[in-house]
């Protein structure tokens, strides 16, 4: 398939402009987690927060101030890599629904943007579980301050899912519901942002489109009963339904996150790549056959969690 045909098919598959910064390649683990096995959460080794989030904020929000110079995408990722280089093997990556000029200015809110700015921030510490983390809530809260103070996001337009007993719980259903609503609410001219800080995993690929033979996953707080969220699910519920004219930026601070949004173009800040390139294994036919899911179907997920809570409350009264 020629580049022109490929670009046309991708624009139909992914109408929005979607960009994702990930902390590491699919085959790498993030700094505060180890290998995700069969499946038990790994030992976080005492890390307090995600290295990817911390590095990005050190570049873009040091001492809670925006940089005085305009940085390009490649400069942001390269500086992140320099920060990580001392203690970590992580290599930040940028994937995108369009072939970006990585030497153009980094932005979350494009110049001339006139629409609403919305965000979904997910921080999971897995409180009380094996492999408990300690810094994922702080990661998300720091990103929230950055979005509000630098990019003009309003608190009412930011949805936070934390397992802290106060915010909405980051269950599988609640995460999917929040992402679907973000896609449904976002209109042409709007800006969307997604941040995930928690465990990431992988499961055997069931359709042969993954270079490493595995689907990358998010690990919701209730993964033991509800299962993991595959990259195919994220495409189906978030990436595919997002409308043309929307700009979505995602920051995925978890293991095995390099292609977790299944985007067709990639730039790796490894010091060798100079430009963004096409993922030669990207299977447009797979995604053309996929039925993306719009927000109406998400109500069932939310109702499931509500009903579960009601049953628990009723059980308490019966005791």
PDB file of C-alpha atoms in Angstrom:
ATOM      1  CA  UNK A   1       0.000   0.000   0.000  1.00  0.00           C
ATOM      2  CA  UNK A   2       1.377   3.426  -0.961  1.00  0.00           C
ATOM      3  CA  UNK A   3       1.764   6.229   1.565  1.00  0.00           C
ATOM      4  CA  UNK A   4      -1.063   8.293   0.045  1.00  0.00           C
ATOM      5  CA  UNK A   5      -3.556   5.421   0.243  1.00  0.00           C
ATOM      6  CA  UNK A   6      -2.359   4.555   3.742  1.00  0.00           C
ATOM      7  CA  UNK A   7      -2.870   8.133   4.953  1.00  0.00           C
ATOM      8  CA  UNK A   8      -6.379   8.226   3.494  1.00  0.00           C
ATOM      9  CA  UNK A   9      -7.401   4.978   5.153  1.00  0.00           C
ATOM     10  CA  UNK A  10      -5.947   6.096   8.493  1.00  0.00           C
ATOM     11  CA  UNK A  11      -7.890   9.381   8.391  1.00  0.00           C
ATOM     12  CA  UNK A  12     -11.126   7.422   7.996  1.00  0.00           C
ATOM     13  CA  UNK A  13     -10.159   5.068  10.829  1.00  0.00           C
ATOM     14  CA  UNK A  14      -9.021   7.839  13.174  1.00  0.00           C
ATOM     15  CA  UNK A  15     -10.781  11.107  12.299  1.00  0.00           C
ATOM     16  CA  UNK A  16      -9.217  13.054  15.193  1.00  0.00           C
ATOM     17  CA  UNK A  17      -5.616  14.135  15.627  1.00  0.00           C
ATOM     18  CA  UNK A  18      -4.341  11.827  18.361  1.00  0.00           C
ATOM     19  CA  UNK A  19      -0.861  11.975  19.868  1.00  0.00           C
ATOM     20  CA  UNK A  20       0.465   9.787  22.672  1.00  0.00           C
ATOM     21  CA  UNK A  21       3.621  10.054  24.765  1.00  0.00           C
ATOM     22  CA  UNK A  22       4.533   6.763  26.416  1.00  0.00           C
ATOM     23  CA  UNK A  23       7.140   6.030  29.028  1.00  0.00           C
ATOM     24  CA  UNK A  24       8.658   3.047  27.278  1.00  0.00           C
ATOM     25  CA  UNK A  25       8.428   0.608  24.405  1.00  0.00           C
ATOM     26  CA  UNK A  26       6.029  -2.327  24.415  1.00  0.00           C
ATOM     27  CA  UNK A  27       8.847  -4.619  25.497  1.00  0.00           C
ATOM     28  CA  UNK A  28       9.997  -2.364  28.362  1.00  0.00           C
ATOM     29  CA  UNK A  29       8.752  -1.926  31.906  1.00  0.00           C
ATOM     30  CA  UNK A  30       8.287   1.469  33.488  1.00  0.00           C
ATOM     31  CA  UNK A  31      10.549   2.574  36.294  1.00  0.00           C
ATOM     32  CA  UNK A  32       8.271   1.841  39.223  1.00  0.00           C
ATOM     33  CA  UNK A  33       7.086  -1.621  38.197  1.00  0.00           C
ATOM     34  CA  UNK A  34       8.659  -4.883  37.170  1.00  0.00           C
ATOM     35  CA  UNK A  35       7.650  -7.677  34.826  1.00  0.00           C
ATOM     36  CA  UNK A  36       3.924  -8.404  34.751  1.00  0.00           C
ATOM     37  CA  UNK A  37       3.630 -12.156  34.840  1.00  0.00           C
ATOM     38  CA  UNK A  38       0.820 -14.640  34.861  1.00  0.00           C
ATOM     39  CA  UNK A  39      -0.959 -12.434  36.335  1.00  0.00           C
ATOM     40  CA  UNK A  40       0.165 -10.909  39.601  1.00  0.00           C
ATOM     41  CA  UNK A  41       0.966  -7.278  40.112  1.00  0.00           C
ATOM     42  CA  UNK A  42       4.733  -6.758  40.261  1.00  0.00           C
ATOM     43  CA  UNK A  43       6.760  -5.411  43.145  1.00  0.00           C
ATOM     44  CA  UNK A  44       7.002  -1.622  42.739  1.00  0.00           C
ATOM     45  CA  UNK A  45      10.418  -1.583  44.447  1.00  0.00           C
ATOM     46  CA  UNK A  46       9.523   1.406  46.571  1.00  0.00           C
ATOM     47  CA  UNK A  47       9.165   3.897  43.731  1.00  0.00           C
ATOM     48  CA  UNK A  48       6.908   6.837  44.590  1.00  0.00           C
ATOM     49  CA  UNK A  49       5.831   7.909  41.144  1.00  0.00           C
ATOM     50  CA  UNK A  50       6.075   7.293  37.441  1.00  0.00           C
ATOM     51  CA  UNK A  51       9.386   8.286  35.900  1.00  0.00           C
ATOM     52  CA  UNK A  52       7.708   9.286  32.628  1.00  0.00           C
ATOM     53  CA  UNK A  53       5.293  11.730  34.269  1.00  0.00           C
ATOM     54  CA  UNK A  54       8.033  13.173  36.464  1.00  0.00           C
ATOM     55  CA  UNK A  55      10.399  13.633  33.531  1.00  0.00           C
ATOM     56  CA  UNK A  56       7.749  15.304  31.365  1.00  0.00           C
ATOM     57  CA  UNK A  57       6.790  17.721  34.125  1.00  0.00           C
ATOM     58  CA  UNK A  58      10.446  18.486  34.812  1.00  0.00           C
ATOM     59  CA  UNK A  59      10.770  19.526  31.160  1.00  0.00           C
ATOM     60  CA  UNK A  60       7.459  21.373  30.828  1.00  0.00           C
ATOM     61  CA  UNK A  61       6.592  22.518  34.359  1.00  0.00           C
ATOM     62  CA  UNK A  62       9.786  22.800  36.409  1.00  0.00           C
ATOM     63  CA  UNK A  63       9.108  24.658  39.677  1.00  0.00           C
ATOM     64  CA  UNK A  64       5.479  24.907  38.501  1.00  0.00           C
ATOM     65  CA  UNK A  65       6.369  27.296  35.700  1.00  0.00           C
ATOM     66  CA  UNK A  66       6.060  26.812  31.953  1.00  0.00           C
ATOM     67  CA  UNK A  67       9.350  26.958  30.001  1.00  0.00           C
ATOM     68  CA  UNK A  68      10.242  30.370  28.632  1.00  0.00           C
ATOM     69  CA  UNK A  69      11.299  28.879  25.293  1.00  0.00           C
ATOM     70  CA  UNK A  70       9.195  27.080  22.711  1.00  0.00           C
ATOM     71  CA  UNK A  71      10.207  23.412  22.632  1.00  0.00           C
ATOM     72  CA  UNK A  72       9.657  21.023  19.743  1.00  0.00           C
ATOM     73  CA  UNK A  73       8.293  17.518  20.178  1.00  0.00           C
ATOM     74  CA  UNK A  74      11.731  16.042  19.663  1.00  0.00           C
ATOM     75  CA  UNK A  75      13.279  18.446  22.185  1.00  0.00           C
ATOM     76  CA  UNK A  76      10.684  17.499  24.817  1.00  0.00           C
ATOM     77  CA  UNK A  77      11.227  13.766  24.337  1.00  0.00           C
ATOM     78  CA  UNK A  78      15.006  14.091  24.108  1.00  0.00           C
ATOM     79  CA  UNK A  79      15.145  16.073  27.347  1.00  0.00           C
ATOM     80  CA  UNK A  80      12.924  13.467  28.991  1.00  0.00           C
ATOM     81  CA  UNK A  81      15.362  10.789  27.836  1.00  0.00           C
ATOM     82  CA  UNK A  82      18.300  12.747  29.251  1.00  0.00           C
ATOM     83  CA  UNK A  83      16.547  12.993  32.615  1.00  0.00           C
ATOM     84  CA  UNK A  84      15.800   9.271  32.611  1.00  0.00           C
ATOM     85  CA  UNK A  85      19.202   8.193  31.299  1.00  0.00           C
ATOM     86  CA  UNK A  86      20.982   8.281  34.631  1.00  0.00           C
ATOM     87  CA  UNK A  87      18.883   5.690  36.475  1.00  0.00           C
ATOM     88  CA  UNK A  88      16.472   4.175  33.970  1.00  0.00           C
ATOM     89  CA  UNK A  89      16.520   2.346  30.656  1.00  0.00           C
ATOM     90  CA  UNK A  90      13.186   3.758  29.528  1.00  0.00           C
ATOM     91  CA  UNK A  91      13.061   5.373  26.084  1.00  0.00           C
ATOM     92  CA  UNK A  92      10.147   7.816  25.647  1.00  0.00           C
ATOM     93  CA  UNK A  93       8.108   7.389  22.474  1.00  0.00           C
ATOM     94  CA  UNK A  94       5.637   9.503  20.551  1.00  0.00           C
ATOM     95  CA  UNK A  95       2.950   7.840  18.472  1.00  0.00           C
ATOM     96  CA  UNK A  96       0.360   9.657  16.411  1.00  0.00           C
ATOM     97  CA  UNK A  97      -2.622   9.316  14.107  1.00  0.00           C
ATOM     98  CA  UNK A  98      -0.883  11.655  11.638  1.00  0.00           C
ATOM     99  CA  UNK A  99       2.728  11.855  10.544  1.00  0.00           C
ATOM    100  CA  UNK A 100       3.840  14.752  12.728  1.00  0.00           C
ATOM    101  CA  UNK A 101       6.812  16.951  12.073  1.00  0.00           C
ATOM    102  CA  UNK A 102       8.561  16.218  15.367  1.00  0.00           C
ATOM    103  CA  UNK A 103      10.624  19.387  14.926  1.00  0.00           C
ATOM    104  CA  UNK A 104       7.461  21.513  15.104  1.00  0.00           C
ATOM    105  CA  UNK A 105       6.465  23.137  18.425  1.00  0.00           C
ATOM    106  CA  UNK A 106       5.119  20.845  21.142  1.00  0.00           C
ATOM    107  CA  UNK A 107       1.512  21.636  21.980  1.00  0.00           C
ATOM    108  CA  UNK A 108      -1.425  20.219  23.867  1.00  0.00           C
ATOM    109  CA  UNK A 109      -3.729  23.073  22.873  1.00  0.00           C
ATOM    110  CA  UNK A 110      -3.131  23.881  19.174  1.00  0.00           C
ATOM    111  CA  UNK A 111      -2.739  27.541  18.184  1.00  0.00           C
ATOM    112  CA  UNK A 112      -6.133  29.107  17.537  1.00  0.00           C
ATOM    113  CA  UNK A 113      -8.003  26.434  19.486  1.00  0.00           C
ATOM    114  CA  UNK A 114     -11.440  27.739  20.419  1.00  0.00           C
ATOM    115  CA  UNK A 115     -13.272  24.798  21.988  1.00  0.00           C
ATOM    116  CA  UNK A 116     -13.655  23.179  25.384  1.00  0.00           C
ATOM    117  CA  UNK A 117     -10.657  21.533  27.013  1.00  0.00           C
ATOM    118  CA  UNK A 118     -11.445  18.236  28.755  1.00  0.00           C
ATOM    119  CA  UNK A 119      -9.306  15.668  30.518  1.00  0.00           C
ATOM    120  CA  UNK A 120      -9.534  12.214  32.078  1.00  0.00           C
ATOM    121  CA  UNK A 121      -6.825  11.523  34.663  1.00  0.00           C
ATOM    122  CA  UNK A 122      -6.394   7.986  36.009  1.00  0.00           C
ATOM    123  CA  UNK A 123      -4.124   7.201  38.962  1.00  0.00           C
ATOM    124  CA  UNK A 124      -4.119   3.719  40.477  1.00  0.00           C
ATOM    125  CA  UNK A 125      -2.036   2.812  43.536  1.00  0.00           C
ATOM    126  CA  UNK A 126      -3.724  -0.624  43.973  1.00  0.00           C
ATOM    127  CA  UNK A 127      -4.255   0.108  47.646  1.00  0.00           C
ATOM    128  CA  UNK A 128      -4.119  -3.059  49.736  1.00  0.00           C
ATOM    129  CA  UNK A 129      -3.113  -5.275  46.810  1.00  0.00           C
ATOM    130  CA  UNK A 130       0.142  -7.035  46.048  1.00  0.00           C
ATOM    131  CA  UNK A 131       2.298  -4.686  43.979  1.00  0.00           C
ATOM    132  CA  UNK A 132       0.824  -1.584  45.613  1.00  0.00           C
ATOM    133  CA  UNK A 133       2.204   1.682  44.229  1.00  0.00           C
ATOM    134  CA  UNK A 134       2.534   4.939  46.109  1.00  0.00           C
ATOM    135  CA  UNK A 135       2.788   7.785  43.623  1.00  0.00           C
ATOM    136  CA  UNK A 136       0.175   7.383  40.914  1.00  0.00           C
ATOM    137  CA  UNK A 137      -2.346   9.703  42.568  1.00  0.00           C
ATOM    138  CA  UNK A 138       0.365  12.346  42.902  1.00  0.00           C
ATOM    139  CA  UNK A 139       1.293  11.902  39.230  1.00  0.00           C
ATOM    140  CA  UNK A 140      -2.270  12.618  38.140  1.00  0.00           C
ATOM    141  CA  UNK A 141      -2.701  15.526  40.550  1.00  0.00           C
ATOM    142  CA  UNK A 142       0.517  17.123  39.266  1.00  0.00           C
ATOM    143  CA  UNK A 143      -0.686  16.731  35.678  1.00  0.00           C
ATOM    144  CA  UNK A 144      -3.991  18.311  36.689  1.00  0.00           C
ATOM    145  CA  UNK A 145      -2.199  21.392  38.059  1.00  0.00           C
ATOM    146  CA  UNK A 146      -0.113  21.617  34.892  1.00  0.00           C
ATOM    147  CA  UNK A 147      -3.167  21.415  32.622  1.00  0.00           C
ATOM    148  CA  UNK A 148      -5.062  24.033  34.614  1.00  0.00           C
ATOM    149  CA  UNK A 149      -2.220  26.486  35.205  1.00  0.00           C
ATOM    150  CA  UNK A 150      -0.482  26.301  31.824  1.00  0.00           C
ATOM    151  CA  UNK A 151      -3.153  25.222  29.349  1.00  0.00           C
ATOM    152  CA  UNK A 152      -6.339  26.720  30.796  1.00  0.00           C
ATOM    153  CA  UNK A 153      -8.274  23.535  31.542  1.00  0.00           C
ATOM    154  CA  UNK A 154     -11.154  24.100  33.960  1.00  0.00           C
ATOM    155  CA  UNK A 155     -11.546  21.836  36.995  1.00  0.00           C
ATOM    156  CA  UNK A 156     -15.167  21.075  36.090  1.00  0.00           C
ATOM    157  CA  UNK A 157     -13.962  19.611  32.786  1.00  0.00           C
ATOM    158  CA  UNK A 158     -11.412  17.259  34.384  1.00  0.00           C
ATOM    159  CA  UNK A 159     -12.525  13.773  35.458  1.00  0.00           C
ATOM    160  CA  UNK A 160     -10.280  12.069  38.035  1.00  0.00           C
ATOM    161  CA  UNK A 161     -10.360   8.341  38.769  1.00  0.00           C
ATOM    162  CA  UNK A 162      -8.263   7.389  41.829  1.00  0.00           C
ATOM    163  CA  UNK A 163      -8.462   4.448  44.222  1.00  0.00           C
ATOM    164  CA  UNK A 164      -8.327   6.756  47.232  1.00  0.00           C
ATOM    165  CA  UNK A 165     -11.857   6.287  48.580  1.00  0.00           C
ATOM    166  CA  UNK A 166     -12.754   9.846  47.599  1.00  0.00           C
ATOM    167  CA  UNK A 167     -12.711  10.079  43.817  1.00  0.00           C
ATOM    168  CA  UNK A 168     -14.528   7.815  41.391  1.00  0.00           C
ATOM    169  CA  UNK A 169     -12.877   4.394  41.542  1.00  0.00           C
ATOM    170  CA  UNK A 170     -10.723   3.394  38.533  1.00  0.00           C
ATOM    171  CA  UNK A 171     -12.560   0.134  37.843  1.00  0.00           C
ATOM    172  CA  UNK A 172     -12.549  -1.309  34.358  1.00  0.00           C
ATOM    173  CA  UNK A 173     -16.117  -0.175  33.734  1.00  0.00           C
ATOM    174  CA  UNK A 174     -15.545   3.316  35.118  1.00  0.00           C
ATOM    175  CA  UNK A 175     -12.387   3.831  33.025  1.00  0.00           C
ATOM    176  CA  UNK A 176     -14.142   2.726  29.838  1.00  0.00           C
ATOM    177  CA  UNK A 177     -17.167   4.881  30.685  1.00  0.00           C
ATOM    178  CA  UNK A 178     -14.994   7.973  31.283  1.00  0.00           C
ATOM    179  CA  UNK A 179     -13.074   7.488  28.032  1.00  0.00           C
ATOM    180  CA  UNK A 180     -16.253   6.935  26.036  1.00  0.00           C
ATOM    181  CA  UNK A 181     -17.790  10.073  27.486  1.00  0.00           C
ATOM    182  CA  UNK A 182     -14.660  12.036  26.638  1.00  0.00           C
ATOM    183  CA  UNK A 183     -14.933  10.883  23.026  1.00  0.00           C
ATOM    184  CA  UNK A 184     -18.662  11.606  22.884  1.00  0.00           C
ATOM    185  CA  UNK A 185     -18.448  15.064  24.471  1.00  0.00           C
ATOM    186  CA  UNK A 186     -15.515  16.265  22.376  1.00  0.00           C
ATOM    187  CA  UNK A 187     -16.602  18.305  19.359  1.00  0.00           C
ATOM    188  CA  UNK A 188     -14.625  19.820  16.467  1.00  0.00           C
ATOM    189  CA  UNK A 189     -12.319  22.505  17.860  1.00  0.00           C
ATOM    190  CA  UNK A 190     -12.143  20.872  21.301  1.00  0.00           C
ATOM    191  CA  UNK A 191      -9.030  19.604  23.064  1.00  0.00           C
ATOM    192  CA  UNK A 192      -8.865  16.358  25.046  1.00  0.00           C
ATOM    193  CA  UNK A 193      -6.179  14.948  27.322  1.00  0.00           C
ATOM    194  CA  UNK A 194      -5.809  11.509  28.920  1.00  0.00           C
ATOM    195  CA  UNK A 195      -3.262  10.599  31.584  1.00  0.00           C
ATOM    196  CA  UNK A 196      -2.805   7.103  32.984  1.00  0.00           C
ATOM    197  CA  UNK A 197      -0.441   6.280  35.831  1.00  0.00           C
ATOM    198  CA  UNK A 198      -0.546   2.709  37.077  1.00  0.00           C
ATOM    199  CA  UNK A 199       0.425  -0.809  36.152  1.00  0.00           C
ATOM    200  CA  UNK A 200       0.518  -1.888  32.520  1.00  0.00           C
ATOM    201  CA  UNK A 201       0.617  -5.429  31.239  1.00  0.00           C
ATOM    202  CA  UNK A 202       0.347  -7.623  28.178  1.00  0.00           C
ATOM    203  CA  UNK A 203      -1.750 -10.577  27.110  1.00  0.00           C
ATOM    204  CA  UNK A 204      -1.285 -12.872  24.100  1.00  0.00           C
ATOM    205  CA  UNK A 205      -2.338 -11.162  20.887  1.00  0.00           C
ATOM    206  CA  UNK A 206      -5.368 -12.881  19.395  1.00  0.00           C
ATOM    207  CA  UNK A 207      -5.305 -11.350  15.895  1.00  0.00           C
ATOM    208  CA  UNK A 208      -1.638 -11.313  14.847  1.00  0.00           C
ATOM    209  CA  UNK A 209      -1.184  -7.539  14.522  1.00  0.00           C
ATOM    210  CA  UNK A 210       1.324  -7.042  17.335  1.00  0.00           C
ATOM    211  CA  UNK A 211       5.059  -7.027  16.595  1.00  0.00           C
ATOM    212  CA  UNK A 212       5.866  -8.683  19.932  1.00  0.00           C
ATOM    213  CA  UNK A 213       2.924 -11.114  19.848  1.00  0.00           C
ATOM    214  CA  UNK A 214       1.074  -9.439  22.707  1.00  0.00           C
ATOM    215  CA  UNK A 215      -1.697  -6.908  23.223  1.00  0.00           C
ATOM    216  CA  UNK A 216      -0.683  -4.133  25.606  1.00  0.00           C
ATOM    217  CA  UNK A 217      -3.039  -3.468  28.517  1.00  0.00           C
ATOM    218  CA  UNK A 218      -4.067  -1.092  31.266  1.00  0.00           C
ATOM    219  CA  UNK A 219      -4.547  -2.759  34.647  1.00  0.00           C
ATOM    220  CA  UNK A 220      -7.703  -1.398  36.347  1.00  0.00           C
ATOM    221  CA  UNK A 221      -8.035  -1.590  40.103  1.00  0.00           C
ATOM    222  CA  UNK A 222     -10.486  -4.509  39.808  1.00  0.00           C
ATOM    223  CA  UNK A 223      -8.441  -6.468  37.269  1.00  0.00           C
ATOM    224  CA  UNK A 224      -8.723  -9.688  39.272  1.00  0.00           C
ATOM    225  CA  UNK A 225     -12.491  -9.835  38.732  1.00  0.00           C
ATOM    226  CA  UNK A 226     -13.045  -7.638  35.666  1.00  0.00           C
ATOM    227  CA  UNK A 227      -9.885  -8.321  33.649  1.00  0.00           C
ATOM    228  CA  UNK A 228      -7.520  -5.953  31.876  1.00  0.00           C
ATOM    229  CA  UNK A 229      -8.218  -3.244  29.293  1.00  0.00           C
ATOM    230  CA  UNK A 230      -6.600  -4.193  25.974  1.00  0.00           C
ATOM    231  CA  UNK A 231      -5.159  -1.755  23.476  1.00  0.00           C
ATOM    232  CA  UNK A 232      -7.922  -2.879  21.094  1.00  0.00           C
ATOM    233  CA  UNK A 233     -10.478  -1.730  23.683  1.00  0.00           C
ATOM    234  CA  UNK A 234      -8.842   1.692  23.943  1.00  0.00           C
ATOM    235  CA  UNK A 235      -9.036   2.063  20.177  1.00  0.00           C
ATOM    236  CA  UNK A 236     -12.660   0.939  20.147  1.00  0.00           C
ATOM    237  CA  UNK A 237     -13.836   3.199  22.977  1.00  0.00           C
ATOM    238  CA  UNK A 238     -11.570   6.253  22.708  1.00  0.00           C
ATOM    239  CA  UNK A 239      -9.428   6.616  19.588  1.00  0.00           C
ATOM    240  CA  UNK A 240     -11.851   5.482  16.892  1.00  0.00           C
ATOM    241  CA  UNK A 241     -14.949   7.400  18.070  1.00  0.00           C
ATOM    242  CA  UNK A 242     -13.143  10.749  18.539  1.00  0.00           C
ATOM    243  CA  UNK A 243     -14.436  13.229  15.956  1.00  0.00           C
ATOM    244  CA  UNK A 244     -12.478  15.027  13.252  1.00  0.00           C
ATOM    245  CA  UNK A 245     -11.338  18.435  14.446  1.00  0.00           C
ATOM    246  CA  UNK A 246     -10.568  17.224  17.976  1.00  0.00           C
ATOM    247  CA  UNK A 247      -6.991  17.171  19.267  1.00  0.00           C
ATOM    248  CA  UNK A 248      -6.355  14.387  21.786  1.00  0.00           C
ATOM    249  CA  UNK A 249      -3.063  14.067  23.659  1.00  0.00           C
ATOM    250  CA  UNK A 250      -2.385  11.095  25.932  1.00  0.00           C
ATOM    251  CA  UNK A 251       0.381  10.440  28.440  1.00  0.00           C
ATOM    252  CA  UNK A 252       0.675   6.749  29.327  1.00  0.00           C
ATOM    253  CA  UNK A 253       2.982   6.150  32.282  1.00  0.00           C
ATOM    254  CA  UNK A 254       2.944   2.377  32.597  1.00  0.00           C
ATOM    255  CA  UNK A 255       4.771  -0.738  31.462  1.00  0.00           C
ATOM    256  CA  UNK A 256       4.505  -1.980  27.872  1.00  0.00           C
ATOM    257  CA  UNK A 257       2.855   1.241  26.717  1.00  0.00           C
ATOM    258  CA  UNK A 258       4.633   2.000  23.440  1.00  0.00           C
ATOM    259  CA  UNK A 259       1.673   1.205  21.162  1.00  0.00           C
ATOM    260  CA  UNK A 260      -1.163   0.984  23.677  1.00  0.00           C
ATOM    261  CA  UNK A 261      -3.394   3.325  21.616  1.00  0.00           C
ATOM    262  CA  UNK A 262      -2.653   1.500  18.336  1.00  0.00           C
ATOM    263  CA  UNK A 263      -1.571   4.594  16.410  1.00  0.00           C
ATOM    264  CA  UNK A 264       0.067   4.246  12.973  1.00  0.00           C
ATOM    265  CA  UNK A 265       3.084   6.595  13.240  1.00  0.00           C
ATOM    266  CA  UNK A 266       5.955   6.411  15.714  1.00  0.00           C
ATOM    267  CA  UNK A 267       8.986   8.368  16.880  1.00  0.00           C
ATOM    268  CA  UNK A 268      11.407   6.926  19.436  1.00  0.00           C
ATOM    269  CA  UNK A 269      13.722   9.264  21.359  1.00  0.00           C
ATOM    270  CA  UNK A 270      16.644   6.853  21.204  1.00  0.00           C
ATOM    271  CA  UNK A 271      19.125   9.323  19.718  1.00  0.00           C
ATOM    272  CA  UNK A 272      19.007   7.580  16.334  1.00  0.00           C
ATOM    273  CA  UNK A 273      15.611   8.481  14.857  1.00  0.00           C
ATOM    274  CA  UNK A 274      15.347  11.977  13.361  1.00  0.00           C
ATOM    275  CA  UNK A 275      11.761  11.905  12.151  1.00  0.00           C
ATOM    276  CA  UNK A 276       8.480  10.130  12.748  1.00  0.00           C
ATOM    277  CA  UNK A 277       7.951   7.022  10.636  1.00  0.00           C
ATOM    278  CA  UNK A 278       5.093   4.761   9.628  1.00  0.00           C
ATOM    279  CA  UNK A 279       4.551   1.562  11.576  1.00  0.00           C
ATOM    280  CA  UNK A 280       4.990  -0.928   8.742  1.00  0.00           C
ATOM    281  CA  UNK A 281       3.026  -3.587  10.626  1.00  0.00           C
ATOM    282  CA  UNK A 282      -0.006  -1.341  11.123  1.00  0.00           C
ATOM    283  CA  UNK A 283      -3.059  -3.357  10.081  1.00  0.00           C
ATOM    284  CA  UNK A 284      -5.658  -0.950   8.685  1.00  0.00           C
ATOM    285  CA  UNK A 285      -7.935  -3.841   7.689  1.00  0.00           C
ATOM    286  CA  UNK A 286      -8.169  -5.003  11.293  1.00  0.00           C
ATOM    287  CA  UNK A 287      -9.376  -1.601  12.483  1.00  0.00           C
ATOM    288  CA  UNK A 288     -11.683  -1.146   9.492  1.00  0.00           C
ATOM    289  CA  UNK A 289     -13.437  -4.335  10.577  1.00  0.00           C
ATOM    290  CA  UNK A 290     -13.689  -3.178  14.192  1.00  0.00           C
ATOM    291  CA  UNK A 291     -16.956  -1.755  15.470  1.00  0.00           C
ATOM    292  CA  UNK A 292     -16.080   1.354  17.453  1.00  0.00           C
ATOM    293  CA  UNK A 293     -18.372   1.918  20.425  1.00  0.00           C
ATOM    294  CA  UNK A 294     -20.006   5.245  21.144  1.00  0.00           C
ATOM    295  CA  UNK A 295     -21.074   6.620  24.508  1.00  0.00           C
ATOM    296  CA  UNK A 296     -24.613   5.264  24.630  1.00  0.00           C
ATOM    297  CA  UNK A 297     -23.315   1.763  25.191  1.00  0.00           C
ATOM    298  CA  UNK A 298     -21.215   2.947  28.115  1.00  0.00           C
ATOM    299  CA  UNK A 299     -24.294   3.466  30.254  1.00  0.00           C
ATOM    300  CA  UNK A 300     -24.479  -0.279  30.759  1.00  0.00           C
ATOM    301  CA  UNK A 301     -20.960  -0.258  32.245  1.00  0.00           C
ATOM    302  CA  UNK A 302     -21.857   2.511  34.665  1.00  0.00           C
ATOM    303  CA  UNK A 303     -25.136   0.832  35.671  1.00  0.00           C
ATOM    304  CA  UNK A 304     -23.248  -2.379  36.371  1.00  0.00           C
ATOM    305  CA  UNK A 305     -21.024  -0.613  38.919  1.00  0.00           C
ATOM    306  CA  UNK A 306     -23.968   1.259  40.447  1.00  0.00           C
ATOM    307  CA  UNK A 307     -25.929  -1.953  40.874  1.00  0.00           C
ATOM    308  CA  UNK A 308     -22.914  -3.649  42.458  1.00  0.00           C
ATOM    309  CA  UNK A 309     -22.656  -0.841  45.010  1.00  0.00           C
ATOM    310  CA  UNK A 310     -26.378  -1.004  45.784  1.00  0.00           C
ATOM    311  CA  UNK A 311     -26.233  -4.744  46.356  1.00  0.00           C
ATOM    312  CA  UNK A 312     -23.326  -4.240  48.770  1.00  0.00           C
ATOM    313  CA  UNK A 313     -25.268  -1.589  50.696  1.00  0.00           C
ATOM    314  CA  UNK A 314     -28.375  -3.759  50.892  1.00  0.00           C
ATOM    315  CA  UNK A 315     -26.278  -6.630  52.180  1.00  0.00           C
ATOM    316  CA  UNK A 316     -24.991  -4.430  54.997  1.00  0.00           C
ATOM    317  CA  UNK A 317     -28.529  -3.552  56.065  1.00  0.00           C
ATOM    318  CA  UNK A 318     -29.502  -7.233  56.078  1.00  0.00           C
ATOM    319  CA  UNK A 319     -26.696  -8.151  58.490  1.00  0.00           C
TER     320      UNK A 319
END
